[in-house]
Short mmCIF file of C-alpha atoms in Angstrom, two decimals:
data_model
loop_
_atom_site.label_atom_id
_atom_site.label_comp_id
_atom_site.label_asym_id
_atom_site.label_seq_id
_atom_site.Cartn_x
_atom_site.Cartn_y
_atom_site.Cartn_z
CA MET C 4 -5.49 41.89 7.45
CA LYS C 5 -6.28 39.35 4.73
CA ARG C 6 -6.40 35.66 5.43
CA GLY C 7 -4.48 33.39 3.10
CA VAL C 8 -6.60 30.90 1.18
CA VAL C 9 -5.41 27.33 1.55
CA ARG C 10 -5.08 25.66 -1.84
CA GLN C 11 -7.23 22.57 -2.19
CA SER C 12 -5.26 19.48 -3.12
CA LYS C 13 -5.66 15.79 -2.38
CA PHE C 14 -1.90 15.60 -1.81
CA ARG C 15 -1.75 18.38 0.77
CA HIS C 16 -1.65 15.88 3.65
CA VAL C 17 0.80 13.39 2.14
CA PHE C 18 3.16 12.15 4.84
CA GLY C 19 6.27 10.00 4.78
CA GLN C 20 6.81 6.99 6.99
CA ALA C 21 9.91 4.83 7.44
CA VAL C 22 9.35 1.09 7.78
CA LYS C 23 10.34 -0.97 10.80
CA ASN C 24 13.89 -2.21 11.21
CA ASP C 25 12.99 -5.80 10.35
CA GLN C 26 11.82 -4.62 6.90
CA CYS C 27 15.14 -2.95 6.02
CA TYR C 28 18.14 -4.46 4.21
CA ASP C 29 21.05 -4.44 6.66
CA ASP C 30 24.79 -4.95 6.45
CA ILE C 31 25.19 -3.69 2.88
CA ARG C 32 28.44 -2.04 1.83
CA VAL C 33 27.10 0.81 -0.30
CA SER C 34 29.46 2.10 -2.99
CA ARG C 35 31.72 5.04 -2.14
CA VAL C 36 32.31 6.14 -5.73
CA THR C 37 32.24 9.92 -6.14
CA TRP C 38 29.59 10.00 -8.85
CA ASP C 39 26.22 11.74 -8.63
CA SER C 40 24.14 8.66 -9.27
CA SER C 41 21.26 7.20 -7.29
CA PHE C 42 23.22 3.91 -6.70
CA CYS C 43 19.89 2.07 -6.40
CA ALA C 44 17.22 0.79 -8.79
CA VAL C 45 13.90 -0.83 -7.85
CA ASN C 46 11.09 -2.63 -9.63
CA PRO C 47 8.08 -4.61 -8.33
CA LYS C 48 10.23 -7.75 -7.83
CA PHE C 49 13.82 -6.75 -7.03
CA VAL C 50 15.95 -4.04 -5.49
CA ALA C 51 19.45 -3.53 -6.95
CA ILE C 52 22.16 -1.70 -4.98
CA ILE C 53 25.67 -0.79 -6.14
CA ILE C 54 28.17 -1.99 -3.52
CA GLU C 55 31.86 -1.80 -2.74
CA ALA C 56 33.77 -4.63 -4.41
CA SER C 57 37.44 -5.43 -4.63
CA GLY C 58 38.93 -6.12 -8.03
CA GLY C 59 36.06 -4.68 -10.06
CA GLY C 60 32.48 -3.49 -9.86
CA ALA C 61 29.50 -5.34 -8.45
CA PHE C 62 25.93 -4.79 -7.30
CA PHE C 63 23.39 -6.70 -5.25
CA VAL C 64 20.08 -7.90 -6.67
CA LEU C 65 17.76 -8.77 -3.80
CA PRO C 66 14.15 -9.94 -3.93
CA LEU C 67 11.93 -7.41 -2.21
CA HIS C 68 10.89 -9.91 0.46
CA LYS C 69 14.50 -10.72 1.44
CA THR C 70 14.76 -8.19 4.24
CA GLY C 71 16.95 -8.25 7.34
CA ARG C 72 20.67 -8.83 7.50
CA ILE C 73 22.31 -9.69 4.18
CA ASP C 74 25.08 -12.23 4.51
CA LYS C 75 28.51 -11.21 3.27
CA SER C 76 28.63 -14.31 1.08
CA TYR C 77 25.41 -13.40 -0.73
CA PRO C 78 25.94 -13.69 -4.52
CA THR C 79 26.45 -10.51 -6.55
CA VAL C 80 26.44 -9.41 -10.18
CA CYS C 81 30.16 -8.95 -10.73
CA GLY C 82 31.03 -8.90 -14.43
CA HIS C 83 32.54 -5.40 -14.67
CA THR C 84 36.27 -4.86 -14.24
CA GLY C 85 35.73 -1.32 -12.89
CA PRO C 86 33.33 0.23 -10.36
CA VAL C 87 29.68 0.30 -11.42
CA LEU C 88 28.36 3.87 -11.76
CA ASP C 89 24.71 3.48 -12.76
CA ILE C 90 22.06 0.76 -13.06
CA ASP C 91 18.52 0.73 -14.44
CA TRP C 92 15.76 -1.91 -14.65
CA CYS C 93 14.04 -2.54 -17.96
CA PRO C 94 10.44 -1.20 -17.79
CA HIS C 95 9.17 -4.06 -19.98
CA ASN C 96 10.85 -6.98 -18.24
CA ASP C 97 11.27 -7.11 -14.45
CA HIS C 98 14.16 -9.58 -14.77
CA VAL C 99 16.41 -7.50 -17.07
CA ILE C 100 18.78 -4.86 -15.73
CA ALA C 101 21.52 -2.79 -17.42
CA SER C 102 24.67 -1.41 -15.81
CA GLY C 103 27.32 1.13 -16.80
CA SER C 104 30.83 1.12 -15.40
CA GLU C 105 34.20 2.83 -15.35
CA ASP C 106 35.46 0.07 -17.62
CA CYS C 107 33.72 1.91 -20.54
CA THR C 108 31.21 -0.89 -21.13
CA VAL C 109 27.46 -1.36 -20.77
CA MET C 110 26.21 -4.79 -19.74
CA VAL C 111 22.70 -6.24 -19.75
CA TRP C 112 21.84 -8.99 -17.26
CA GLN C 113 19.05 -11.55 -17.01
CA ILE C 114 18.15 -12.19 -13.35
CA PRO C 115 16.62 -15.58 -12.43
CA GLU C 116 13.03 -15.77 -11.25
CA ASN C 117 13.82 -16.18 -7.55
CA GLY C 118 16.98 -14.08 -7.48
CA LEU C 119 20.63 -15.08 -7.50
CA VAL C 120 21.81 -18.35 -5.98
CA MET C 121 25.41 -17.95 -7.16
CA PRO C 122 27.56 -15.02 -8.37
CA MET C 123 26.71 -13.86 -11.90
CA SER C 124 29.63 -12.80 -14.09
CA ASP C 125 28.34 -13.56 -17.59
CA PRO C 126 26.01 -10.86 -19.00
CA VAL C 127 23.51 -11.50 -21.74
CA VAL C 128 24.89 -8.65 -23.85
CA VAL C 129 28.05 -6.52 -23.64
CA LEU C 130 27.74 -3.14 -25.37
CA GLU C 131 31.07 -1.51 -26.27
CA GLY C 132 31.33 1.89 -27.89
CA HIS C 133 32.30 4.47 -25.26
CA SER C 134 35.90 5.57 -24.89
CA LYS C 135 35.50 6.76 -21.28
CA ARG C 136 33.51 5.66 -18.25
CA VAL C 137 29.77 5.23 -18.67
CA GLY C 138 27.85 7.10 -15.95
CA ILE C 139 24.27 7.23 -17.29
CA ILE C 140 21.99 4.33 -18.22
CA THR C 141 18.28 4.68 -19.08
CA TRP C 142 15.81 2.50 -20.99
CA HIS C 143 13.33 3.73 -23.57
CA PRO C 144 9.88 4.11 -21.93
CA THR C 145 7.76 2.58 -24.72
CA ALA C 146 10.03 0.73 -27.22
CA ARG C 147 11.30 -2.74 -26.43
CA ASN C 148 15.08 -3.38 -26.21
CA VAL C 149 16.08 0.26 -26.74
CA LEU C 150 18.75 1.45 -24.30
CA LEU C 151 20.48 4.83 -23.96
CA SER C 152 23.92 5.34 -22.44
CA ALA C 153 25.99 8.45 -21.86
CA GLY C 154 29.65 8.60 -20.89
CA CYS C 155 32.35 10.99 -19.89
CA ASP C 156 33.46 11.05 -23.55
CA ASN C 157 30.51 13.49 -24.08
CA GLN C 158 28.74 10.94 -26.27
CA ILE C 159 25.20 9.57 -26.16
CA ILE C 160 24.67 6.16 -27.74
CA ILE C 161 21.28 4.52 -28.30
CA TRP C 162 21.50 0.73 -28.59
CA ASN C 163 19.34 -2.03 -29.96
CA VAL C 164 19.89 -4.55 -27.17
CA GLY C 165 18.25 -7.32 -29.15
CA THR C 166 21.01 -7.23 -31.73
CA GLY C 167 23.74 -5.65 -29.57
CA GLU C 168 24.34 -2.84 -32.06
CA SER C 169 24.71 0.91 -31.57
CA MET C 170 22.03 2.50 -33.77
CA ILE C 171 22.40 6.23 -32.98
CA THR C 172 25.44 8.16 -31.76
CA LEU C 173 25.25 11.79 -30.61
CA ASP C 174 28.88 12.84 -30.30
CA ASP C 175 29.06 16.51 -31.30
CA MET C 176 26.20 18.12 -29.33
CA HIS C 177 27.85 18.35 -25.90
CA GLN C 178 31.19 20.00 -25.31
CA ASP C 179 31.51 18.84 -21.71
CA VAL C 180 30.44 16.11 -19.30
CA ILE C 181 26.78 15.13 -19.48
CA TYR C 182 25.11 15.16 -16.06
CA ASN C 183 21.83 13.43 -16.91
CA VAL C 184 19.51 12.35 -19.73
CA SER C 185 15.72 12.05 -19.56
CA TRP C 186 13.18 10.65 -22.06
CA ASN C 187 9.84 12.34 -22.59
CA ARG C 188 6.51 10.53 -22.13
CA ASN C 189 6.46 8.62 -25.44
CA GLY C 190 10.23 8.48 -25.96
CA SER C 191 10.37 10.71 -29.03
CA LEU C 192 12.68 13.32 -27.43
CA ILE C 193 15.42 13.45 -24.84
CA CYS C 194 16.42 16.25 -22.48
CA THR C 195 20.03 16.64 -21.29
CA SER C 196 21.90 18.75 -18.77
CA CYS C 197 25.59 19.37 -19.23
CA LYS C 198 28.55 20.78 -17.36
CA ASP C 199 28.54 23.72 -19.77
CA LYS C 200 25.38 24.90 -17.89
CA ALA C 201 23.13 24.30 -20.90
CA ILE C 202 19.81 22.45 -21.22
CA ARG C 203 19.15 20.78 -24.55
CA VAL C 204 16.08 19.10 -26.02
CA ILE C 205 17.17 16.65 -28.73
CA ASP C 206 15.38 14.56 -31.32
CA PRO C 207 17.74 11.55 -31.36
CA ARG C 208 16.46 9.95 -34.55
CA ARG C 209 16.83 13.16 -36.55
CA VAL C 210 20.07 14.00 -34.67
CA GLU C 211 18.82 17.53 -34.14
CA ILE C 212 18.60 19.95 -31.21
CA ILE C 213 14.98 21.11 -30.89
CA ALA C 214 15.44 23.61 -28.07
CA GLU C 215 18.40 24.87 -26.06
CA LYS C 216 18.99 27.15 -23.11
CA GLU C 217 22.56 28.23 -22.50
CA LYS C 218 23.56 29.14 -18.97
CA ALA C 219 20.33 27.86 -17.50
CA ARG C 220 21.85 28.27 -14.04
CA GLY C 221 24.47 30.45 -12.43
CA GLY C 222 26.26 27.98 -10.19
CA ALA C 223 28.95 25.53 -11.20
CA ARG C 224 27.52 22.55 -9.35
CA PRO C 225 25.81 19.70 -11.30
CA MET C 226 22.26 20.16 -12.57
CA ARG C 227 19.43 17.74 -13.35
CA ALA C 228 16.71 18.11 -16.00
CA ILE C 229 13.67 15.89 -16.52
CA PHE C 230 10.63 15.90 -18.79
CA LEU C 231 7.13 16.35 -17.31
CA SER C 232 4.02 14.72 -18.74
CA ASN C 233 2.80 17.97 -20.36
CA GLY C 234 6.09 18.51 -22.20
CA ASN C 235 7.57 21.09 -19.84
CA ILE C 236 11.02 20.62 -18.31
CA LEU C 237 11.89 20.69 -14.61
CA THR C 238 15.45 21.40 -13.54
CA THR C 239 17.31 21.31 -10.23
CA GLY C 240 20.57 23.19 -9.81
CA PHE C 241 22.40 26.01 -8.05
CA SER C 242 22.29 29.77 -8.29
CA ARG C 243 25.29 32.10 -8.36
CA MET C 244 24.99 32.37 -4.57
CA SER C 245 25.21 28.54 -4.31
CA GLU C 246 21.54 28.27 -3.34
CA ARG C 247 19.69 25.20 -4.55
CA GLN C 248 16.95 25.98 -7.05
CA LEU C 249 13.98 24.29 -8.64
CA ALA C 250 12.95 25.73 -12.02
CA LEU C 251 10.20 25.03 -14.54
CA TRP C 252 10.73 25.63 -18.27
CA ASN C 253 8.50 25.71 -21.32
CA MET C 254 10.14 23.88 -24.20
CA GLN C 255 8.57 26.26 -26.74
CA ASN C 256 10.17 29.31 -25.07
CA MET C 257 13.42 28.68 -23.21
CA LYS C 258 14.40 32.31 -22.68
CA GLU C 259 13.12 32.53 -19.12
CA PRO C 260 11.82 29.89 -16.72
CA ILE C 261 8.11 29.71 -15.95
CA ALA C 262 8.78 29.44 -12.22
CA VAL C 263 11.82 29.43 -9.94
CA ASN C 264 11.86 28.20 -6.32
CA GLU C 265 14.88 28.75 -4.13
CA MET C 266 15.24 26.29 -1.27
CA ASP C 267 18.44 26.31 0.79
CA SER C 268 22.19 26.67 0.60
CA SER C 269 23.21 23.04 0.98
CA ASN C 270 25.75 21.64 -1.47
CA GLY C 271 24.14 18.23 -2.12
CA VAL C 272 22.95 17.49 -5.65
CA LEU C 273 19.16 17.23 -5.85
CA LEU C 274 17.90 14.05 -7.52
CA PRO C 275 14.38 14.61 -8.93
CA PHE C 276 11.85 11.76 -9.12
CA TYR C 277 8.65 12.50 -11.04
CA ASP C 278 5.28 10.76 -10.92
CA PRO C 279 3.44 11.55 -14.19
CA ASP C 280 0.13 10.17 -12.89
CA THR C 281 -0.15 12.60 -9.97
CA ASN C 282 2.23 15.38 -11.15
CA VAL C 283 4.16 15.21 -7.90
CA VAL C 284 7.94 15.76 -7.89
CA TYR C 285 10.13 14.41 -5.10
CA LEU C 286 13.56 15.98 -4.52
CA CYS C 287 16.15 13.87 -2.71
CA GLY C 288 19.47 15.56 -2.05
CA LYS C 289 22.61 13.46 -1.77
CA GLY C 290 23.93 13.91 1.73
CA ASP C 291 20.62 15.35 2.91
CA SER C 292 18.37 13.79 5.52
CA SER C 293 15.12 15.00 3.97
CA ILE C 294 12.80 14.45 1.02
CA ARG C 295 10.89 17.46 -0.33
CA TYR C 296 7.88 17.04 -2.55
CA PHE C 297 6.03 19.49 -4.78
CA GLU C 298 2.89 19.40 -6.91
CA ILE C 299 3.06 20.73 -10.47
CA THR C 300 -0.12 22.38 -11.80
CA ASP C 301 -1.18 24.60 -14.69
CA GLU C 302 -2.04 27.47 -12.34
CA GLN C 303 0.35 30.02 -10.91
CA PRO C 304 2.77 29.69 -9.23
CA TYR C 305 2.85 26.30 -11.06
CA VAL C 306 5.10 24.66 -8.43
CA HIS C 307 3.36 24.14 -5.07
CA PHE C 308 5.31 23.00 -2.05
CA LEU C 309 3.59 20.12 -0.22
CA ASN C 310 5.75 18.95 2.65
CA THR C 311 9.14 17.66 3.77
CA PHE C 312 9.96 14.26 5.19
CA VAL C 313 12.92 14.45 7.56
CA THR C 314 15.01 11.61 8.99
CA LYS C 315 18.02 11.51 11.28
CA GLU C 316 20.64 10.00 8.97
CA PRO C 317 21.79 11.39 5.60
CA GLN C 318 21.15 9.52 2.38
CA ARG C 319 23.89 8.30 0.05
CA GLY C 320 21.52 7.28 -2.70
CA MET C 321 17.86 6.73 -3.45
CA GLY C 322 15.76 4.23 -5.37
CA TYR C 323 12.27 5.00 -6.66
CA MET C 324 9.59 2.32 -7.02
CA SER C 325 7.32 2.33 -10.06
CA LYS C 326 3.58 2.61 -9.53
CA ARG C 327 3.09 -1.10 -10.26
CA GLY C 328 4.95 -2.03 -7.07
CA LEU C 329 3.00 0.15 -4.62
CA ASP C 330 0.55 -1.05 -1.99
CA VAL C 331 -2.74 0.49 -3.13
CA ASN C 332 -4.57 -0.91 -0.08
CA LYS C 333 -2.60 1.49 2.15
CA CYS C 334 -3.08 4.51 -0.19
CA GLU C 335 0.66 4.48 -0.92
CA ILE C 336 1.50 6.89 -3.77
CA ALA C 337 5.32 6.59 -3.69
CA ARG C 338 8.04 4.44 -2.15
CA PHE C 339 11.72 5.23 -1.84
CA TYR C 340 14.66 3.03 -0.94
CA LYS C 341 17.06 5.20 1.01
CA LEU C 342 20.70 4.12 1.10
CA HIS C 343 22.62 4.60 4.33
CA GLU C 344 26.25 3.72 4.82
CA ARG C 345 25.45 0.12 5.78
CA LYS C 346 21.79 -0.47 4.99
CA CYS C 347 18.84 0.27 2.72
CA GLU C 348 15.68 1.67 4.32
CA PRO C 349 12.32 1.78 2.50
CA ILE C 350 10.26 4.96 2.99
CA VAL C 351 6.60 5.11 1.96
CA MET C 352 4.51 8.17 1.06
CA ILE C 353 0.87 7.80 2.07
CA VAL C 354 -2.27 9.84 1.47
CA PRO C 355 -4.47 9.39 4.58
CA ARG C 356 -7.90 8.05 3.68
CA LYS C 357 -10.54 6.56 5.97
CA SER C 358 -12.26 4.45 3.34
CA ASP C 359 -11.17 0.88 2.62
CA LEU C 360 -12.30 1.12 -1.02
CA PHE C 361 -10.01 1.53 -4.02
CA GLN C 362 -9.10 5.22 -4.45
CA ASP C 363 -9.61 5.99 -8.14
CA ASP C 364 -8.44 9.59 -7.84
CA LEU C 365 -5.08 8.55 -6.38
CA TYR C 366 -4.45 5.73 -8.85
CA PRO C 367 -5.37 6.63 -12.43
CA ASP C 368 -4.30 4.23 -15.16
CA THR C 369 -0.52 4.06 -15.25
CA ALA C 370 2.11 2.80 -17.69
CA GLY C 371 2.16 -0.99 -17.80
CA PRO C 372 4.97 -3.44 -18.57
CA GLU C 373 3.83 -4.06 -22.14
CA ALA C 374 5.92 -2.31 -24.80
CA ALA C 375 4.04 -0.17 -27.32
CA LEU C 376 6.68 -0.58 -30.05
CA GLU C 377 9.44 -2.90 -31.10
CA ALA C 378 12.96 -1.55 -31.39
CA GLU C 379 12.93 -1.65 -35.20
CA GLU C 380 9.66 0.31 -35.36
CA TRP C 381 11.01 3.09 -33.16
CA PHE C 382 14.26 3.41 -35.13
CA GLU C 383 12.15 3.67 -38.30
CA GLY C 384 10.40 6.74 -36.88
CA LYS C 385 7.24 5.45 -35.19
CA ASN C 386 6.08 6.72 -31.80
CA GLY C 387 3.82 5.08 -29.27
CA ASP C 388 2.38 6.20 -25.96
CA PRO C 389 2.72 3.93 -22.94
CA ILE C 390 0.09 1.19 -22.73
CA PRO C 391 -1.87 1.96 -19.56
CA ILE C 392 -3.03 -0.56 -16.99
CA SER C 393 -5.40 -0.20 -14.07
CA LEU C 394 -4.01 -0.62 -10.56
CA LYS C 395 -7.44 -1.75 -9.40
CA ASN C 396 -6.43 -5.29 -10.38
CA ILE C 397 -3.69 -5.12 -7.71
CA TYR C 398 -6.15 -3.92 -5.06
CA VAL C 399 -7.20 -6.64 -2.62
CA PRO C 400 -10.61 -5.82 -1.08
CA VAL C 401 -11.04 -6.13 2.64
CA LYS C 402 -12.85 -9.36 3.54
CA ASN C 403 -16.45 -8.86 4.64
CA ARG C 404 -16.64 -9.24 8.35
CA GLU C 405 -19.30 -11.78 9.48
CA PHE C 406 -22.11 -9.96 11.25
CA LYS C 407 -23.84 -12.18 13.80
CA VAL C 408 -26.55 -11.21 16.30
CA VAL C 409 -26.49 -13.36 19.44
CA LYS C 410 -29.76 -12.74 21.28
CA LYS C 411 -31.78 -14.91 23.67
CA ASN C 412 -35.33 -15.82 22.84
CA ILE C 413 -37.55 -13.40 24.74
CA LEU C 414 -40.43 -15.89 24.86
CA ASP C 415 -38.26 -18.54 26.47
CA SER C 416 -37.14 -16.25 29.26
CA LYS C 417 -40.70 -14.97 29.78
CA LEU C 418 -42.12 -18.48 29.88
CA THR C 419 -39.58 -19.54 32.50
CA LYS C 420 -40.35 -16.48 34.58
CA ASP C 421 -44.12 -17.04 34.40
CA MET C 422 -43.75 -20.68 35.39
CA GLY C 423 -41.72 -19.67 38.45
CA ASN C 424 -44.31 -17.10 39.50
CA SER C 425 -47.24 -19.53 39.08
CA SER C 426 -45.55 -22.24 41.11
CA SER C 427 -44.82 -19.82 43.94
CA ALA C 428 -48.41 -18.54 43.82
CA ILE C 429 -49.78 -22.07 44.05
CA LYS C 430 -47.58 -22.78 47.04
CA SER C 431 -48.73 -19.61 48.82
CA ALA C 432 -52.43 -20.23 47.99
CA SER C 433 -52.61 -23.84 49.28
CA PRO C 434 -53.91 -23.85 52.93
CA THR C 435 -52.07 -25.61 55.67
CA PRO C 436 -54.37 -28.36 57.10
CA SER C 437 -54.99 -28.42 60.87
CA ILE C 438 -53.77 -31.27 63.07
CA VAL C 439 -57.33 -32.39 63.98
CA SER C 440 -58.44 -32.64 60.36
CA VAL C 441 -55.36 -34.64 59.47
CA ASN C 442 -56.01 -37.16 62.24
CA VAL C 443 -59.68 -37.60 61.23
CA ILE C 444 -58.74 -38.17 57.61
CA LYS C 445 -56.09 -40.73 58.59
CA SER C 446 -58.68 -42.68 60.66
CA LEU C 447 -61.15 -42.76 57.80
CA LEU C 448 -58.52 -43.89 55.34
CA CYS C 449 -57.57 -46.73 57.60
CA ALA C 450 -61.22 -47.88 57.80
CA PHE C 451 -61.48 -48.43 54.06
CA PRO C 452 -59.32 -50.52 51.77
CA LYS C 453 -56.58 -48.58 50.09
CA PRO C 454 -57.28 -47.86 46.43
CA THR C 455 -54.72 -48.33 43.80
CA ILE C 456 -53.12 -44.95 43.02
CA LEU C 457 -52.05 -44.60 39.45
CA THR C 458 -49.71 -42.12 37.95
CA MET C 459 -50.90 -39.43 35.59
CA SER C 460 -49.15 -41.14 32.78
CA SER C 461 -51.39 -44.25 32.97
CA LYS C 462 -54.09 -44.66 30.38
CA ASN C 463 -56.32 -47.00 32.38
CA TYR C 464 -59.51 -44.90 32.60
CA LYS C 465 -61.34 -47.48 34.77
CA HIS C 466 -58.87 -46.98 37.59
CA TYR C 467 -59.35 -43.22 37.27
CA LEU C 468 -63.12 -43.64 37.76
CA ASP C 469 -62.63 -45.85 40.84
CA ALA C 470 -60.32 -43.29 42.40
CA ILE C 471 -62.84 -40.49 41.76
CA LEU C 472 -65.65 -42.48 43.42
CA VAL C 473 -63.55 -43.26 46.51
CA PHE C 474 -62.57 -39.63 46.98
CA SER C 475 -66.19 -38.54 46.51
CA PHE C 476 -67.35 -40.99 49.20
CA LEU C 477 -64.64 -39.78 51.56
CA PHE C 478 -65.69 -36.18 51.00
CA VAL C 479 -69.34 -36.93 51.87
CA CYS C 480 -68.34 -38.79 55.00
CA PHE C 481 -66.07 -35.96 56.08
CA PHE C 482 -68.82 -33.39 55.62
CA THR C 483 -71.30 -35.57 57.60
CA ILE C 484 -68.89 -35.93 60.51
CA LEU C 485 -68.43 -32.19 60.70
CA ILE C 486 -72.17 -31.67 60.96
CA ILE C 487 -72.57 -34.31 63.64
CA CYS C 488 -69.72 -33.00 65.78
CA SER C 489 -71.04 -29.39 65.81
CA PRO C 490 -73.83 -28.84 68.50
CA THR C 491 -74.98 -25.59 66.88
CA ASP C 492 -75.39 -27.24 63.56
CA VAL C 493 -77.55 -29.99 65.22
CA VAL C 494 -80.07 -27.40 66.46
CA LEU C 495 -80.07 -25.34 63.25
CA PHE C 496 -80.04 -28.22 60.85
CA PRO C 497 -83.75 -29.11 61.21
CA LYS C 498 -84.72 -25.47 60.84
CA MET C 499 -82.93 -25.21 57.55
CA PHE C 500 -85.20 -27.91 56.08
CA THR C 501 -88.44 -26.83 57.81
CA LEU C 502 -91.08 -25.76 55.31
CA PRO C 503 -92.72 -22.36 55.87
CA LYS C 504 -96.31 -22.25 57.03
CA MET C 505 -98.95 -21.40 54.45
#
């Protein structure tokens, strides 16, 4: 029996984690419009959520730090006369957002620095050109002020927002409702999925279809198609048996898909979110309670399942944070804003790492906010790749902890111990004088005048000499008395000094 080899990948242990309740956005009336949109758009400063509104369409724009319960009187962006279907933040300006609505218009809004303080009903630009509701809004990834919109009139219009003019109109390429539109890495091509079950790769400036796959799926449910960083196309849709599928296509040969993964038989539309820096695709199904994520590689089977994040409540929409807004200190590689019926819940995807250093392999240089081209340059035919920035500038290093050694001086403790031992030894070595000797000494001291006893701190050396002489005299007298009082010593004393005979 052969053992399966586990594929090595730094994203194999990616796990999802929902934030605490106090970091959610509560009491939000999420839109109930029956349109397969994400209903949420996020950038490093704001989160925008399409909400229910009477008498027209509106959406919230909340600063990221404004979590908790949102008051019902909080100001909204409410310039549309019909329900808002799609919103998208400008990648080159975190304060500019575009919205498409059932009122057939596209509006561009300038959000104040600290968010809204009063309802906003006057857009910066109103773009009119669609004859039916506008359900798709997406900005150009590298050119400034270039916006694409697609409506239920089967038209795609590319606008110059700076002048408010429609520059390119693609009105005869789709015979049915357009489900989604995706730019490639440098914005030179677009990929579309349509209700006629076809996938098309279009050069919008040449107004030409580069590649096309008819009947790319068997089911009748909506399909999504997005560009990958290597030029391939990833699609999500349904098979003839109503099973949800994930397929990978090569733009140079659209006859058959490179890889096909069948997942389950749920009927929710899968919304794909792609990270070009890590080649990880996240699939969020509307009405599902899970987020699946896959890694795309150049090796077979090309699409590698990583894991599934499961929650208790289903999702009505999903917002995806750009890499510039992630917390690189926590090894966060993705963040979603899941819409419930009455709240928005952030969900983070984390790669577990023990080191506190910046993880270069997880955060390669990513697309920055600076535009590579101006709108006029792109319409003239120029292309430009995204200008990369390093996320290491966002990383905040952990403060060096102060290392202190608190240790007593060994010499001090030893010196104290030695002094205690010497004092006790002196006490034990000093003899206890007998009562007779004490009485004799007292009588002798009384017979002589008392000398002046000076302290050791005195520097009068004459007094020291007098004291030494007195004690010497007392010692001689004491020794003489002992000899006199001893009868044996009286007999032996003369013999000790008797000279031997010659």
